[in-house]
PDB file of C-alpha atoms and ligand atoms in Angstrom:
ATOM      1  CA  MET A  15      87.634 117.667  81.035  1.00  0.00           C
ATOM      2  CA  SER A  16      87.553 116.053  84.450  1.00  0.00           C
ATOM      3  CA  LEU A  17      88.360 112.356  84.732  1.00  0.00           C
ATOM      4  CA  LYS A  18      85.268 110.195  85.184  1.00  0.00           C
ATOM      5  CA  ILE A  19      85.247 107.537  87.897  1.00  0.00           C
ATOM      6  CA  TYR A  20      82.774 104.673  87.987  1.00  0.00           C
ATOM      7  CA  ILE A  21      81.105 103.908  91.310  1.00  0.00           C
ATOM      8  CA  ASN A  22      78.300 101.333  91.385  1.00  0.00           C
ATOM      9  CA  GLY A  23      77.004 102.021  87.896  1.00  0.00           C
ATOM     10  CA  THR A  24      77.366 105.803  87.865  1.00  0.00           C
ATOM     11  CA  LEU A  25      80.171 107.894  86.409  1.00  0.00           C
ATOM     12  CA  PHE A  26      81.246 110.755  88.662  1.00  0.00           C
ATOM     13  CA  ASP A  27      83.695 113.583  88.044  1.00  0.00           C
ATOM     14  CA  LYS A  28      86.914 112.797  89.920  1.00  0.00           C
ATOM     15  CA  GLN A  29      86.293 115.483  92.557  1.00  0.00           C
ATOM     16  CA  ASP A  30      82.804 114.082  93.240  1.00  0.00           C
ATOM     17  CA  ALA A  31      83.787 110.401  93.295  1.00  0.00           C
ATOM     18  CA  LYS A  32      83.446 109.655  97.006  1.00  0.00           C
ATOM     19  CA  ILE A  33      82.710 106.748  99.288  1.00  0.00           C
ATOM     20  CA  SER A  34      81.745 106.662 102.951  1.00  0.00           C
ATOM     21  CA  VAL A  35      84.372 107.001 105.694  1.00  0.00           C
ATOM     22  CA  TYR A  36      82.515 104.054 107.270  1.00  0.00           C
ATOM     23  CA  ASP A  37      83.420 101.853 104.292  1.00  0.00           C
ATOM     24  CA  HIS A  38      85.246  98.786 105.589  1.00  0.00           C
ATOM     25  CA  GLY A  39      87.611  99.092 102.648  1.00  0.00           C
ATOM     26  CA  LEU A  40      88.946 102.209 104.379  1.00  0.00           C
ATOM     27  CA  LEU A  41      88.443 101.157 108.002  1.00  0.00           C
ATOM     28  CA  TYR A  42      89.946  97.674 107.667  1.00  0.00           C
ATOM     29  CA  GLY A  43      91.360  97.177 104.163  1.00  0.00           C
ATOM     30  CA  ASP A  44      88.379  94.875 103.685  1.00  0.00           C
ATOM     31  CA  GLY A  45      88.058  94.527  99.939  1.00  0.00           C
ATOM     32  CA  VAL A  46      89.862  93.385  96.796  1.00  0.00           C
ATOM     33  CA  PHE A  47      91.366  95.021  93.741  1.00  0.00           C
ATOM     34  CA  GLU A  48      93.039  94.597  90.365  1.00  0.00           C
ATOM     35  CA  GLY A  49      95.509  96.696  88.400  1.00  0.00           C
ATOM     36  CA  MET A  50      95.328  96.302  84.621  1.00  0.00           C
ATOM     37  CA  ARG A  51      96.745  97.872  81.480  1.00  0.00           C
ATOM     38  CA  CYS A  52      95.038  98.966  78.323  1.00  0.00           C
ATOM     39  CA  TYR A  53      96.965  99.054  75.052  1.00  0.00           C
ATOM     40  CA  ALA A  54      95.534 100.524  71.832  1.00  0.00           C
ATOM     41  CA  GLY A  55      92.033 100.408  73.281  1.00  0.00           C
ATOM     42  CA  GLN A  56      92.217  96.772  74.459  1.00  0.00           C
ATOM     43  CA  VAL A  57      92.456  95.777  78.112  1.00  0.00           C
ATOM     44  CA  PHE A  58      95.307  93.278  78.416  1.00  0.00           C
ATOM     45  CA  ARG A  59      94.033  89.891  79.617  1.00  0.00           C
ATOM     46  CA  LEU A  60      90.875  91.407  81.109  1.00  0.00           C
ATOM     47  CA  ARG A  61      89.232  88.018  81.677  1.00  0.00           C
ATOM     48  CA  GLU A  62      92.229  86.754  83.641  1.00  0.00           C
ATOM     49  CA  HIS A  63      92.179  89.821  85.840  1.00  0.00           C
ATOM     50  CA  LEU A  64      88.447  89.440  86.417  1.00  0.00           C
ATOM     51  CA  ASP A  65      88.893  85.764  87.290  1.00  0.00           C
ATOM     52  CA  ARG A  66      91.540  86.732  89.840  1.00  0.00           C
ATOM     53  CA  LEU A  67      89.302  89.495  91.244  1.00  0.00           C
ATOM     54  CA  TRP A  68      86.448  87.039  91.695  1.00  0.00           C
ATOM     55  CA  THR A  69      88.800  84.469  93.257  1.00  0.00           C
ATOM     56  CA  SER A  70      90.126  87.085  95.690  1.00  0.00           C
ATOM     57  CA  ALA A  71      86.554  88.105  96.555  1.00  0.00           C
ATOM     58  CA  ARG A  72      85.483  84.498  97.092  1.00  0.00           C
ATOM     59  CA  LYS A  73      88.418  83.933  99.419  1.00  0.00           C
ATOM     60  CA  ILE A  74      87.274  86.798 101.656  1.00  0.00           C
ATOM     61  CA  ASP A  75      83.583  85.882 101.418  1.00  0.00           C
ATOM     62  CA  LEU A  76      82.725  89.017  99.486  1.00  0.00           C
ATOM     63  CA  THR A  77      80.004  88.913  96.848  1.00  0.00           C
ATOM     64  CA  ILE A  78      80.658  91.177  93.890  1.00  0.00           C
ATOM     65  CA  PRO A  79      77.235  92.651  93.144  1.00  0.00           C
ATOM     66  CA  ILE A  80      77.560  92.523  89.336  1.00  0.00           C
ATOM     67  CA  SER A  81      78.445  89.774  86.846  1.00  0.00           C
ATOM     68  CA  THR A  82      81.813  89.443  85.091  1.00  0.00           C
ATOM     69  CA  GLU A  83      80.119  90.485  81.815  1.00  0.00           C
ATOM     70  CA  GLU A  84      78.728  93.619  83.483  1.00  0.00           C
ATOM     71  CA  MET A  85      82.156  94.355  84.960  1.00  0.00           C
ATOM     72  CA  GLU A  86      83.764  93.943  81.548  1.00  0.00           C
ATOM     73  CA  MET A  87      81.266  96.398  80.033  1.00  0.00           C
ATOM     74  CA  ALA A  88      81.719  98.822  82.923  1.00  0.00           C
ATOM     75  CA  VAL A  89      85.516  98.801  82.470  1.00  0.00           C
ATOM     76  CA  ASN A  90      85.239  99.419  78.730  1.00  0.00           C
ATOM     77  CA  SER A  91      82.630 102.148  79.078  1.00  0.00           C
ATOM     78  CA  THR A  92      84.701 103.933  81.760  1.00  0.00           C
ATOM     79  CA  LEU A  93      87.729 103.829  79.454  1.00  0.00           C
ATOM     80  CA  ALA A  94      85.587 105.175  76.594  1.00  0.00           C
ATOM     81  CA  ALA A  95      84.123 107.959  78.770  1.00  0.00           C
ATOM     82  CA  ASN A  96      87.664 109.092  79.543  1.00  0.00           C
ATOM     83  CA  ASP A  97      88.892 108.560  75.986  1.00  0.00           C
ATOM     84  CA  ILE A  98      91.747 106.388  77.284  1.00  0.00           C
ATOM     85  CA  ARG A  99      93.269 103.940  74.799  1.00  0.00           C
ATOM     86  CA  ASP A 100      96.624 103.442  76.518  1.00  0.00           C
ATOM     87  CA  GLY A 101      96.492 103.596  80.261  1.00  0.00           C
ATOM     88  CA  TYR A 102      96.016 101.946  83.599  1.00  0.00           C
ATOM     89  CA  ILE A 103      92.837 100.596  85.169  1.00  0.00           C
ATOM     90  CA  ARG A 104      92.257 100.113  88.870  1.00  0.00           C
ATOM     91  CA  LEU A 105      89.280  97.958  89.792  1.00  0.00           C
ATOM     92  CA  ILE A 106      88.252  98.030  93.433  1.00  0.00           C
ATOM     93  CA  VAL A 107      85.502  96.223  95.302  1.00  0.00           C
ATOM     94  CA  THR A 108      85.109  97.210  98.931  1.00  0.00           C
ATOM     95  CA  ARG A 109      82.968  95.531 101.591  1.00  0.00           C
ATOM     96  CA  GLY A 110      80.931  98.736 101.682  1.00  0.00           C
ATOM     97  CA  GLU A 111      79.618 101.059 104.355  1.00  0.00           C
ATOM     98  CA  GLY A 112      79.278  99.396 107.759  1.00  0.00           C
ATOM     99  CA  THR A 113      79.652 100.128 111.439  1.00  0.00           C
ATOM    100  CA  LEU A 114      82.857 100.817 113.358  1.00  0.00           C
ATOM    101  CA  GLY A 115      82.956  97.128 114.334  1.00  0.00           C
ATOM    102  CA  LEU A 116      84.564  94.386 112.272  1.00  0.00           C
ATOM    103  CA  ASP A 117      81.400  92.461 111.391  1.00  0.00           C
ATOM    104  CA  PRO A 118      81.202  92.395 107.565  1.00  0.00           C
ATOM    105  CA  ASN A 119      77.556  91.352 107.763  1.00  0.00           C
ATOM    106  CA  LYS A 120      76.753  94.857 108.973  1.00  0.00           C
ATOM    107  CA  CYS A 121      78.004  96.340 105.700  1.00  0.00           C
ATOM    108  CA  ALA A 122      75.203  97.442 103.418  1.00  0.00           C
ATOM    109  CA  GLU A 123      76.427  96.877  99.878  1.00  0.00           C
ATOM    110  CA  ALA A 124      79.779  96.250  98.269  1.00  0.00           C
ATOM    111  CA  GLN A 125      81.146  99.260  96.388  1.00  0.00           C
ATOM    112  CA  VAL A 126      82.467  98.687  92.877  1.00  0.00           C
ATOM    113  CA  ILE A 127      84.896 101.387  91.794  1.00  0.00           C
ATOM    114  CA  ILE A 128      86.680 101.703  88.451  1.00  0.00           C
ATOM    115  CA  ILE A 129      89.450 104.254  87.992  1.00  0.00           C
ATOM    116  CA  THR A 130      90.980 104.606  84.541  1.00  0.00           C
ATOM    117  CA  ASP A 131      93.946 106.918  84.247  1.00  0.00           C
ATOM    118  CA  MET A 132      97.208 107.599  82.510  1.00  0.00           C
ATOM    119  CA  ILE A 133     100.085 105.511  83.743  1.00  0.00           C
ATOM    120  CA  THR A 134     103.317 106.777  85.253  1.00  0.00           C
ATOM    121  CA  LEU A 135     105.961 104.528  83.796  1.00  0.00           C
ATOM    122  CA  TYR A 136     109.327 103.647  85.292  1.00  0.00           C
ATOM    123  CA  PRO A 137     112.077 105.769  83.692  1.00  0.00           C
ATOM    124  CA  ASP A 138     113.722 104.269  80.558  1.00  0.00           C
ATOM    125  CA  GLU A 139     116.967 103.985  82.510  1.00  0.00           C
ATOM    126  CA  PHE A 140     115.486 101.140  84.622  1.00  0.00           C
ATOM    127  CA  TYR A 141     114.770  99.121  81.474  1.00  0.00           C
ATOM    128  CA  GLU A 142     118.111  99.931  79.875  1.00  0.00           C
ATOM    129  CA  ASN A 143     120.375  99.283  82.868  1.00  0.00           C
ATOM    130  CA  GLY A 144     118.254  97.249  85.277  1.00  0.00           C
ATOM    131  CA  LEU A 145     117.156  97.875  88.850  1.00  0.00           C
ATOM    132  CA  ALA A 146     119.134  97.427  92.022  1.00  0.00           C
ATOM    133  CA  ILE A 147     116.955  95.801  94.686  1.00  0.00           C
ATOM    134  CA  VAL A 148     117.417  94.708  98.284  1.00  0.00           C
ATOM    135  CA  THR A 149     115.843  91.942 100.325  1.00  0.00           C
ATOM    136  CA  ALA A 150     113.377  93.240 102.900  1.00  0.00           C
ATOM    137  CA  LYS A 151     113.350  91.981 106.491  1.00  0.00           C
ATOM    138  CA  THR A 152     109.551  92.003 106.302  1.00  0.00           C
ATOM    139  CA  ILE A 153     108.474  88.599 105.012  1.00  0.00           C
ATOM    140  CA  ARG A 154     105.491  87.928 102.775  1.00  0.00           C
ATOM    141  CA  ASN A 155     102.263  87.205 104.682  1.00  0.00           C
ATOM    142  CA  HIS A 156     102.058  83.693 106.056  1.00  0.00           C
ATOM    143  CA  PRO A 157      99.488  81.918 103.831  1.00  0.00           C
ATOM    144  CA  LEU A 158      97.518  80.918 106.916  1.00  0.00           C
ATOM    145  CA  ALA A 159      97.382  84.549 108.081  1.00  0.00           C
ATOM    146  CA  LEU A 160      96.489  86.256 104.810  1.00  0.00           C
ATOM    147  CA  ASP A 161      96.786  84.189 101.641  1.00  0.00           C
ATOM    148  CA  PRO A 162      99.125  86.129  99.297  1.00  0.00           C
ATOM    149  CA  GLN A 163      96.922  85.006  96.418  1.00  0.00           C
ATOM    150  CA  ILE A 164      94.219  87.335  97.689  1.00  0.00           C
ATOM    151  CA  LYS A 165      94.788  90.700  96.080  1.00  0.00           C
ATOM    152  CA  SER A 166      93.218  92.498  99.006  1.00  0.00           C
ATOM    153  CA  LEU A 167      93.035  96.180  99.884  1.00  0.00           C
ATOM    154  CA  ASN A 168      95.257  95.379 102.838  1.00  0.00           C
ATOM    155  CA  TYR A 169      98.690  95.906 101.302  1.00  0.00           C
ATOM    156  CA  LEU A 170     100.501  96.912 104.498  1.00  0.00           C
ATOM    157  CA  ASN A 171     102.709  93.825 104.313  1.00  0.00           C
ATOM    158  CA  ASN A 172     103.992  94.977 100.926  1.00  0.00           C
ATOM    159  CA  ILE A 173     104.106  98.646 101.927  1.00  0.00           C
ATOM    160  CA  LEU A 174     106.360  97.859 104.918  1.00  0.00           C
ATOM    161  CA  ALA A 175     108.739  95.997 102.602  1.00  0.00           C
ATOM    162  CA  LYS A 176     108.544  98.837 100.074  1.00  0.00           C
ATOM    163  CA  ILE A 177     109.524 101.337 102.800  1.00  0.00           C
ATOM    164  CA  GLU A 178     112.571  99.189 103.577  1.00  0.00           C
ATOM    165  CA  GLY A 179     113.490  99.210  99.891  1.00  0.00           C
ATOM    166  CA  LEU A 180     113.024 102.966  99.566  1.00  0.00           C
ATOM    167  CA  LYS A 181     115.170 103.592 102.668  1.00  0.00           C
ATOM    168  CA  ALA A 182     117.910 101.590 100.938  1.00  0.00           C
ATOM    169  CA  GLY A 183     117.476 103.713  97.805  1.00  0.00           C
ATOM    170  CA  CYS A 184     115.623 101.004  95.825  1.00  0.00           C
ATOM    171  CA  VAL A 185     112.210 101.234  94.183  1.00  0.00           C
ATOM    172  CA  GLU A 186     111.541  97.539  94.716  1.00  0.00           C
ATOM    173  CA  ALA A 187     112.349  95.116  97.530  1.00  0.00           C
ATOM    174  CA  LEU A 188     112.529  91.349  97.432  1.00  0.00           C
ATOM    175  CA  MET A 189     110.354  89.485  99.921  1.00  0.00           C
ATOM    176  CA  LEU A 190     111.000  85.999 101.282  1.00  0.00           C
ATOM    177  CA  ASN A 191     108.263  83.726 102.583  1.00  0.00           C
ATOM    178  CA  HIS A 192     107.983  82.330 106.123  1.00  0.00           C
ATOM    179  CA  GLU A 193     110.280  79.441 105.126  1.00  0.00           C
ATOM    180  CA  GLY A 194     113.000  81.898 104.047  1.00  0.00           C
ATOM    181  CA  GLU A 195     112.448  81.095 100.358  1.00  0.00           C
ATOM    182  CA  VAL A 196     112.256  83.753  97.650  1.00  0.00           C
ATOM    183  CA  ALA A 197     108.642  84.810  97.074  1.00  0.00           C
ATOM    184  CA  GLU A 198     108.210  88.012  95.062  1.00  0.00           C
ATOM    185  CA  CYS A 199     108.784  91.750  95.227  1.00  0.00           C
ATOM    186  CA  THR A 200     106.333  94.232  96.743  1.00  0.00           C
ATOM    187  CA  GLY A 201     104.264  94.669  93.579  1.00  0.00           C
ATOM    188  CA  VAL A 202     105.882  92.406  90.991  1.00  0.00           C
ATOM    189  CA  ASN A 203     106.857  88.744  90.510  1.00  0.00           C
ATOM    190  CA  ILE A 204     110.474  87.638  90.170  1.00  0.00           C
ATOM    191  CA  PHE A 205     112.209  85.453  87.577  1.00  0.00           C
ATOM    192  CA  ILE A 206     115.796  84.322  87.222  1.00  0.00           C
ATOM    193  CA  VAL A 207     117.662  82.686  84.361  1.00  0.00           C
ATOM    194  CA  ASN A 208     119.931  79.848  85.403  1.00  0.00           C
ATOM    195  CA  ALA A 209     121.994  78.092  82.683  1.00  0.00           C
ATOM    196  CA  GLY A 210     119.405  78.981  80.025  1.00  0.00           C
ATOM    197  CA  VAL A 211     116.431  77.858  82.150  1.00  0.00           C
ATOM    198  CA  LEU A 212     113.817  80.402  83.224  1.00  0.00           C
ATOM    199  CA  GLN A 213     112.888  79.916  86.872  1.00  0.00           C
ATOM    200  CA  THR A 214     110.287  81.516  89.115  1.00  0.00           C
ATOM    201  CA  PRO A 215     108.918  80.566  92.532  1.00  0.00           C
ATOM    202  CA  PRO A 216     105.720  78.487  92.440  1.00  0.00           C
ATOM    203  CA  VAL A 217     102.482  80.080  93.604  1.00  0.00           C
ATOM    204  CA  SER A 218     102.726  77.788  96.649  1.00  0.00           C
ATOM    205  CA  ALA A 219     105.782  79.820  97.745  1.00  0.00           C
ATOM    206  CA  GLY A 220     103.276  82.508  98.750  1.00  0.00           C
ATOM    207  CA  VAL A 221     103.194  84.721  95.691  1.00  0.00           C
ATOM    208  CA  LEU A 222     100.447  86.445  93.795  1.00  0.00           C
ATOM    209  CA  LYS A 223      99.683  84.561  90.583  1.00  0.00           C
ATOM    210  CA  GLY A 224     100.668  87.472  88.352  1.00  0.00           C
ATOM    211  CA  VAL A 225      98.963  87.849  84.998  1.00  0.00           C
ATOM    212  CA  THR A 226     102.213  89.155  83.510  1.00  0.00           C
ATOM    213  CA  ARG A 227     104.077  86.233  85.127  1.00  0.00           C
ATOM    214  CA  GLY A 228     101.717  83.829  83.354  1.00  0.00           C
ATOM    215  CA  ALA A 229     102.068  85.627  80.016  1.00  0.00           C
ATOM    216  CA  VAL A 230     105.882  85.637  80.242  1.00  0.00           C
ATOM    217  CA  MET A 231     105.961  81.919  81.092  1.00  0.00           C
ATOM    218  CA  GLU A 232     103.761  81.185  78.063  1.00  0.00           C
ATOM    219  CA  LEU A 233     105.924  83.332  75.777  1.00  0.00           C
ATOM    220  CA  ALA A 234     109.101  81.654  76.989  1.00  0.00           C
ATOM    221  CA  ARG A 235     107.706  78.160  76.426  1.00  0.00           C
ATOM    222  CA  GLU A 236     106.482  79.071  72.923  1.00  0.00           C
ATOM    223  CA  ASP A 237     109.958  80.390  72.211  1.00  0.00           C
ATOM    224  CA  GLY A 238     111.578  77.090  73.239  1.00  0.00           C
ATOM    225  CA  ILE A 239     112.919  78.367  76.561  1.00  0.00           C
ATOM    226  CA  LYS A 240     112.622  75.844  79.382  1.00  0.00           C
ATOM    227  CA  VAL A 241     110.489  77.207  82.237  1.00  0.00           C
ATOM    228  CA  GLU A 242     110.468  75.900  85.790  1.00  0.00           C
ATOM    229  CA  GLU A 243     108.402  76.875  88.817  1.00  0.00           C
ATOM    230  CA  VAL A 244     110.835  75.964  91.583  1.00  0.00           C
ATOM    231  CA  THR A 245     111.742  76.925  95.117  1.00  0.00           C
ATOM    232  CA  LEU A 246     114.425  79.603  94.957  1.00  0.00           C
ATOM    233  CA  THR A 247     116.813  80.696  97.675  1.00  0.00           C
ATOM    234  CA  LEU A 248     118.513  84.056  97.893  1.00  0.00           C
ATOM    235  CA  GLU A 249     121.764  82.308  96.900  1.00  0.00           C
ATOM    236  CA  ASP A 250     120.051  81.097  93.696  1.00  0.00           C
ATOM    237  CA  VAL A 251     119.163  84.696  92.909  1.00  0.00           C
ATOM    238  CA  TYR A 252     122.663  86.013  93.683  1.00  0.00           C
ATOM    239  CA  ALA A 253     124.195  83.326  91.444  1.00  0.00           C
ATOM    240  CA  ALA A 254     121.690  83.786  88.571  1.00  0.00           C
ATOM    241  CA  ASP A 255     122.790  84.690  85.054  1.00  0.00           C
ATOM    242  CA  GLU A 256     119.835  87.037  84.701  1.00  0.00           C
ATOM    243  CA  CYS A 257     117.023  88.356  86.865  1.00  0.00           C
ATOM    244  CA  PHE A 258     113.900  90.340  86.024  1.00  0.00           C
ATOM    245  CA  LEU A 259     110.583  91.381  87.537  1.00  0.00           C
ATOM    246  CA  THR A 260     107.111  91.290  85.996  1.00  0.00           C
ATOM    247  CA  GLY A 261     103.884  93.171  86.637  1.00  0.00           C
ATOM    248  CA  SER A 262     101.034  94.794  84.747  1.00  0.00           C
ATOM    249  CA  ALA A 263     102.365  98.305  85.295  1.00  0.00           C
ATOM    250  CA  ALA A 264     106.114  97.596  85.152  1.00  0.00           C
ATOM    251  CA  GLU A 265     105.830  94.871  82.455  1.00  0.00           C
ATOM    252  CA  VAL A 266     109.309  93.225  82.268  1.00  0.00           C
ATOM    253  CA  VAL A 267     112.060  95.059  84.209  1.00  0.00           C
ATOM    254  CA  PRO A 268     115.627  93.754  84.400  1.00  0.00           C
ATOM    255  CA  VAL A 269     117.417  93.547  87.754  1.00  0.00           C
ATOM    256  CA  ARG A 270     121.144  94.278  87.778  1.00  0.00           C
ATOM    257  CA  GLU A 271     121.909  93.980  91.457  1.00  0.00           C
ATOM    258  CA  VAL A 272     120.415  92.209  94.483  1.00  0.00           C
ATOM    259  CA  ASP A 273     121.697  93.087  97.981  1.00  0.00           C
ATOM    260  CA  GLY A 274     124.848  94.527  96.419  1.00  0.00           C
ATOM    261  CA  ASN A 275     125.556  91.407  94.324  1.00  0.00           C
ATOM    262  CA  GLN A 276     125.796  92.014  90.602  1.00  0.00           C
ATOM    263  CA  ILE A 277     123.601  89.629  88.615  1.00  0.00           C
ATOM    264  CA  GLY A 278     125.244  87.922  85.645  1.00  0.00           C
ATOM    265  CA  ALA A 279     127.587  89.631  83.262  1.00  0.00           C
ATOM    266  CA  GLY A 280     125.487  92.745  82.734  1.00  0.00           C
ATOM    267  CA  SER A 281     121.858  93.692  82.608  1.00  0.00           C
ATOM    268  CA  PRO A 282     119.602  93.134  80.738  1.00  0.00           C
ATOM    269  CA  GLY A 283     120.693  89.649  79.754  1.00  0.00           C
ATOM    270  CA  LEU A 284     119.840  87.955  76.456  1.00  0.00           C
ATOM    271  CA  ILE A 285     116.781  86.032  77.631  1.00  0.00           C
ATOM    272  CA  THR A 286     115.448  89.085  79.478  1.00  0.00           C
ATOM    273  CA  ARG A 287     115.771  91.121  76.277  1.00  0.00           C
ATOM    274  CA  ARG A 288     114.117  88.418  74.215  1.00  0.00           C
ATOM    275  CA  LEU A 289     111.166  88.142  76.604  1.00  0.00           C
ATOM    276  CA  THR A 290     110.837  91.928  76.799  1.00  0.00           C
ATOM    277  CA  ASP A 291     110.534  92.048  72.989  1.00  0.00           C
ATOM    278  CA  LEU A 292     108.048  89.183  72.896  1.00  0.00           C
ATOM    279  CA  TYR A 293     105.957  90.806  75.640  1.00  0.00           C
ATOM    280  CA  CYS A 294     106.017  94.089  73.768  1.00  0.00           C
ATOM    281  CA  ASN A 295     104.593  92.347  70.665  1.00  0.00           C
ATOM    282  CA  LEU A 296     102.040  90.367  72.651  1.00  0.00           C
ATOM    283  CA  ARG A 297     100.482  93.316  74.461  1.00  0.00           C
ATOM    284  CA  THR A 298      99.416  95.032  71.256  1.00  0.00           C
ATOM    285  CA  GLN A 299      98.362  91.955  69.311  1.00  0.00           C
TER     286      GLN A 299
HETATM  287  N1  PMP B 309     102.829  90.510  93.108  1.00  0.00           N
HETATM  288  C1  PMP B 309     102.171  91.470  93.778  1.00  0.00           C
HETATM  289  C2  PMP B 309     102.246  91.484  95.265  1.00  0.00           C
HETATM  290  C3  PMP B 309     101.435  92.441  93.088  1.00  0.00           C
HETATM  291  O1  PMP B 309     100.780  93.393  93.746  1.00  0.00           O
HETATM  292  C4  PMP B 309     101.420  92.406  91.668  1.00  0.00           C
HETATM  293  C5  PMP B 309     100.692  93.467  90.894  1.00  0.00           C
HETATM  294  N2  PMP B 309      99.341  93.267  90.847  1.00  0.00           N
HETATM  295  C6  PMP B 309     102.118  91.384  91.014  1.00  0.00           C
HETATM  296  C7  PMP B 309     102.816  90.455  91.771  1.00  0.00           C
HETATM  297  C8  PMP B 309     102.117  91.280  89.518  1.00  0.00           C
HETATM  298  O2  PMP B 309     100.846  90.845  89.071  1.00  0.00           O
HETATM  299  P1  PMP B 309     100.307  91.201  87.614  1.00  0.00           P
HETATM  300  O3  PMP B 309     101.301  90.703  86.654  1.00  0.00           O
HETATM  301  O4  PMP B 309      99.007  90.474  87.535  1.00  0.00           O
HETATM  302  O5  PMP B 309     100.154  92.680  87.569  1.00  0.00           O
END
């Protein structure tokens, strides 16, 4: 059976799911998206993802042509049509078909696309031994150039950093902000553990407000772990007792090495393990 893709209210077979080459999503990266997980038939924190999608859209002056309730139903019916209970969901809203010029007002109607698919997970080895990452020279977008809180279809900033990471043999790369502070990795947020305190850069450091980041902070607090959103330098990361990354697809991944510096006494550390277990329970509750 061919995978069914939702485009503007209609389900198409994957090979027939097409949008115009004049779509400004393609021509200019003009659009927004979300990446979500579904566990045992339930989309994890769907409302939070939809809120972020609508916030991203508002920030680029894009009107999503359906309501959040309709989007919720569309996501669930696309999952059902594909019989996916555990998988990955990509929600995309593009500016739509326009002219070859930049003017978004010349675009006819926004395109809403929902792709539900199986997920390719990181190998177990990454979770057991931790990742080695490097700091990219490419910095995170300046908030006054492209607000990193907008999850836009223009991911070149992150892709350039990812290429740097891959060239250094790493699947993730750490990105600093324009002040030289630690921001996040190319597709995941970063946490460190420092003397028993869980620390992560504040959203004002130019990071995406990750849904997994939020869930992990909540879990830590409920578990009596002190959580701080603080400015972090690279030296703070190098000197950390533990380090891990969070994202919808990757969930909680330990980091064992940053720029050749070993983190803590061995990865994953105790708090990383604890939060991984708690996250594992939470996602299927
Ligand atoms: N930062 C960036 C740049 C991302 O693309 C993502 C993935 N969407 C994240 C962080 C993690 O966000 P979430 O936990 O909502 O998946």
